[in-house]
């Protein structure tokens, strides 16, 4: 993989991330990160103040956000909101 950059995302702002096969990122407050995939809200990444390192989103990992009655598919357009 290629590191595209590092930045702090301000509260209330949105960061769009695109990836063909996989994206990977880290956060120091997973409870403040709302994940959307193709416009569909997948909920918060984790708990308040939870540190998560090298979180991967790909076709397999995104299934952990899916509910049993509504499976989700991965694609090229992912976004992360803080």
Coordinates of N, CA and C in Angstrom, one line a residue:
X1 N 0.8 -1.2 0.0 CA 0.0 0.0 0.0 C 0.9 1.2 0.0
X2 N 0.2 2.3 -0.3 CA 0.9 3.6 -0.4 C 0.3 4.6 0.6
X3 N 1.1 5.3 1.4 CA 0.7 6.2 2.4 C 0.3 7.5 1.6
X4 N -0.9 8.0 1.7 CA -1.3 9.1 1.0 C -1.2 10.4 1.8
X5 N -1.1 10.3 3.1 CA -0.9 11.4 3.9 C -1.4 11.2 5.3
X6 N -1.1 12.1 6.2 CA -1.5 12.1 7.6 C -2.1 13.4 7.9
X7 N -3.3 13.4 8.6 CA -3.9 14.7 9.0 C -4.8 14.5 10.1
X8 N -5.0 15.5 10.9 CA -6.1 15.5 11.9 C -7.3 16.1 11.3
X9 N -8.4 15.4 11.6 CA -9.7 15.8 11.0 C -10.5 16.5 12.1
X10 N -10.9 17.7 11.9 CA -11.6 18.5 12.9 C -13.0 18.0 13.2
X11 N -13.5 18.2 14.4 CA -14.8 17.7 14.8 C -15.9 18.3 13.8
X12 N -16.8 17.5 13.4 CA -17.9 18.0 12.5 C -17.5 18.0 11.0
X13 N -16.2 17.7 10.7 CA -15.8 17.7 9.3 C -15.9 16.3 8.7
X14 N -15.8 16.3 7.4 CA -15.9 15.0 6.7 C -14.7 14.8 5.8
X15 N -14.2 13.5 5.8 CA -13.1 13.2 5.0 C -13.5 12.0 4.1
X16 N -13.4 12.2 2.8 CA -13.7 11.2 1.8 C -12.4 10.4 1.4
X17 N -12.5 9.1 1.4 CA -11.4 8.3 1.1 C -11.8 7.3 0.0
X18 N -11.0 7.2 -1.0 CA -11.3 6.3 -2.1 C -10.2 5.2 -2.1
X19 N -10.6 4.0 -2.4 CA -9.6 2.9 -2.5 C -10.2 1.9 -3.5
X20 N -9.3 1.3 -4.2 CA -9.8 0.2 -5.2 C -10.1 -1.1 -4.5
X21 N -9.1 -1.6 -3.7 CA -9.3 -2.9 -3.0 C -9.3 -2.7 -1.5
X22 N -8.6 -1.8 -1.0 CA -8.6 -1.6 0.5 C -8.1 -0.2 0.9
X23 N -8.7 0.2 2.0 CA -8.2 1.4 2.6 C -7.8 1.1 4.1
X24 N -6.8 1.8 4.6 CA -6.4 1.6 6.0 C -6.1 2.9 6.6
X25 N -6.6 3.1 7.9 CA -6.4 4.3 8.6 C -6.3 4.1 10.1
X26 N -5.9 5.1 10.9 CA -5.9 5.0 12.3 C -6.6 6.2 12.9
X27 N -7.1 6.0 14.2 CA -7.8 7.1 14.9 C -7.5 7.0 16.4
X28 N -7.5 8.1 17.0 CA -7.4 8.1 18.5 C -8.7 8.2 19.2
X29 N -9.8 8.3 18.4 CA -11.1 8.4 19.0 C -12.1 7.7 18.1
X30 N -12.2 6.4 18.1 CA -13.1 5.7 17.2 C -14.5 6.0 17.5
X31 N -14.9 6.4 18.6 CA -16.3 6.8 19.0 C -16.7 8.1 18.3
X32 N -15.8 8.8 17.7 CA -16.1 10.0 17.0 C -16.1 9.9 15.5
X33 N -15.8 8.7 15.1 CA -15.7 8.4 13.6 C -16.9 7.7 13.1
X34 N -17.7 8.3 12.3 CA -18.9 7.7 11.7 C -18.4 7.2 10.3
X35 N -18.7 6.0 10.0 CA -18.3 5.4 8.7 C -19.5 5.3 7.8
X36 N -19.3 5.7 6.5 CA -20.3 5.5 5.5 C -19.7 4.8 4.3
X37 N -20.4 4.0 3.7 CA -19.9 3.3 2.5 C -21.0 3.4 1.4
X38 N -20.6 4.1 0.3 CA -21.5 4.4 -0.8 C -22.8 5.1 -0.3
X39 N -22.6 6.0 0.7 CA -23.7 6.8 1.2 C -24.5 6.1 2.3
X40 N -24.2 4.9 2.6 CA -24.9 4.1 3.6 C -24.2 4.2 4.9
X41 N -24.9 4.6 6.0 CA -24.4 4.8 7.3 C -24.1 3.5 7.9
X42 N -22.8 3.2 8.2 CA -22.4 2.0 8.9 C -22.3 2.1 10.4
X43 N -22.5 3.4 10.9 CA -22.4 3.6 12.3 C -21.0 4.1 12.7
X44 N -20.8 4.1 14.0 CA -19.6 4.5 14.6 C -18.5 3.4 14.5
X45 N -17.3 3.8 14.3 CA -16.2 2.9 14.2 C -15.9 2.1 15.4
X46 N -16.0 2.8 16.6 CA -15.7 2.1 17.9 C -16.3 2.9 19.0
X47 N -15.7 2.7 20.2 CA -16.1 3.4 21.4 C -15.4 4.7 21.6
X48 N -16.0 5.6 22.5 CA -15.5 6.9 22.8 C -14.1 6.7 23.3
X49 N -13.2 7.5 22.7 CA -11.7 7.5 23.1 C -11.0 6.2 22.8
X50 N -11.6 5.3 22.1 CA -10.9 4.1 21.7 C -9.9 4.3 20.6
X51 N -8.6 3.9 20.8 CA -7.6 4.1 19.8 C -7.6 2.8 18.9
X52 N -7.6 3.1 17.6 CA -7.6 2.0 16.7 C -6.5 2.3 15.7
X53 N -5.6 1.3 15.4 CA -4.5 1.5 14.5 C -4.6 0.6 13.3
X54 N -4.3 1.1 12.2 CA -4.3 0.3 10.9 C -5.7 -0.4 10.7
X55 N -6.8 0.3 10.8 CA -8.1 -0.2 10.6 C -8.2 -0.4 9.1
X56 N -8.6 -1.6 8.6 CA -8.7 -2.0 7.2 C -10.1 -2.1 6.8
X57 N -10.4 -1.5 5.7 CA -11.7 -1.7 5.0 C -11.5 -2.3 3.7
X58 N -12.0 -3.5 3.5 CA -12.0 -4.2 2.2 C -13.3 -5.0 2.1
X59 N -13.4 -5.8 1.1 CA -14.7 -6.5 0.9 C -15.0 -7.4 2.1
X60 N -14.0 -8.0 2.7 CA -14.3 -8.9 3.8 C -14.5 -8.1 5.2
X61 N -13.7 -7.2 5.5 CA -13.8 -6.5 6.7 C -15.0 -5.6 6.9
X62 N -15.5 -5.1 5.8 CA -16.7 -4.3 5.8 C -18.0 -5.1 6.2
X63 N -17.9 -6.4 6.1 CA -19.0 -7.3 6.5 C -19.2 -7.3 8.0
X64 N -18.2 -6.9 8.8 CA -18.4 -6.9 10.2 C -19.3 -5.7 10.6
X65 N -19.6 -4.8 9.7 CA -20.5 -3.7 10.0 C -21.9 -4.0 9.5
X66 N -22.0 -5.1 8.8 CA -23.4 -5.5 8.2 C -24.2 -6.2 9.3
X67 N -25.5 -5.9 9.2 CA -26.5 -6.6 10.0 C -26.9 -7.9 9.3
X68 N -27.3 -9.0 10.0 CA -27.6 -10.2 9.3 C -28.7 -10.1 8.3
X69 N -29.6 -9.2 8.5 CA -30.7 -9.1 7.5 C -30.3 -8.2 6.3
X70 N -29.3 -7.4 6.4 CA -28.9 -6.5 5.4 C -27.4 -6.5 5.1
X71 N -26.9 -7.5 4.4 CA -25.4 -7.5 4.2 C -25.0 -6.3 3.3
X72 N -23.8 -5.8 3.5 CA -23.3 -4.7 2.8 C -22.1 -5.2 1.9
X73 N -22.0 -4.5 0.8 CA -20.9 -4.7 -0.1 C -19.9 -3.6 -0.1
X74 N -18.7 -3.9 -0.4 CA -17.6 -2.9 -0.4 C -17.5 -2.3 -1.8
X75 N -17.0 -1.1 -2.0 CA -16.8 -0.6 -3.3 C -15.7 0.4 -3.2
X76 N -15.5 1.2 -4.3 CA -14.4 2.1 -4.4 C -14.6 3.4 -3.6
X77 N -15.8 3.8 -3.2 CA -16.0 5.1 -2.6 C -16.4 4.9 -1.1
X78 N -15.4 5.2 -0.2 CA -15.7 5.1 1.2 C -15.5 6.5 1.8
X79 N -16.2 6.8 2.9 CA -15.9 8.1 3.5 C -15.9 7.9 5.0
X80 N -15.2 8.8 5.7 CA -15.0 8.8 7.1 C -15.4 10.1 7.6
X81 N -16.3 10.2 8.6 CA -16.7 11.5 9.1 C -16.2 11.5 10.6
X82 N -15.8 12.7 11.0 CA -15.4 12.9 12.3 C -16.2 14.0 13.0

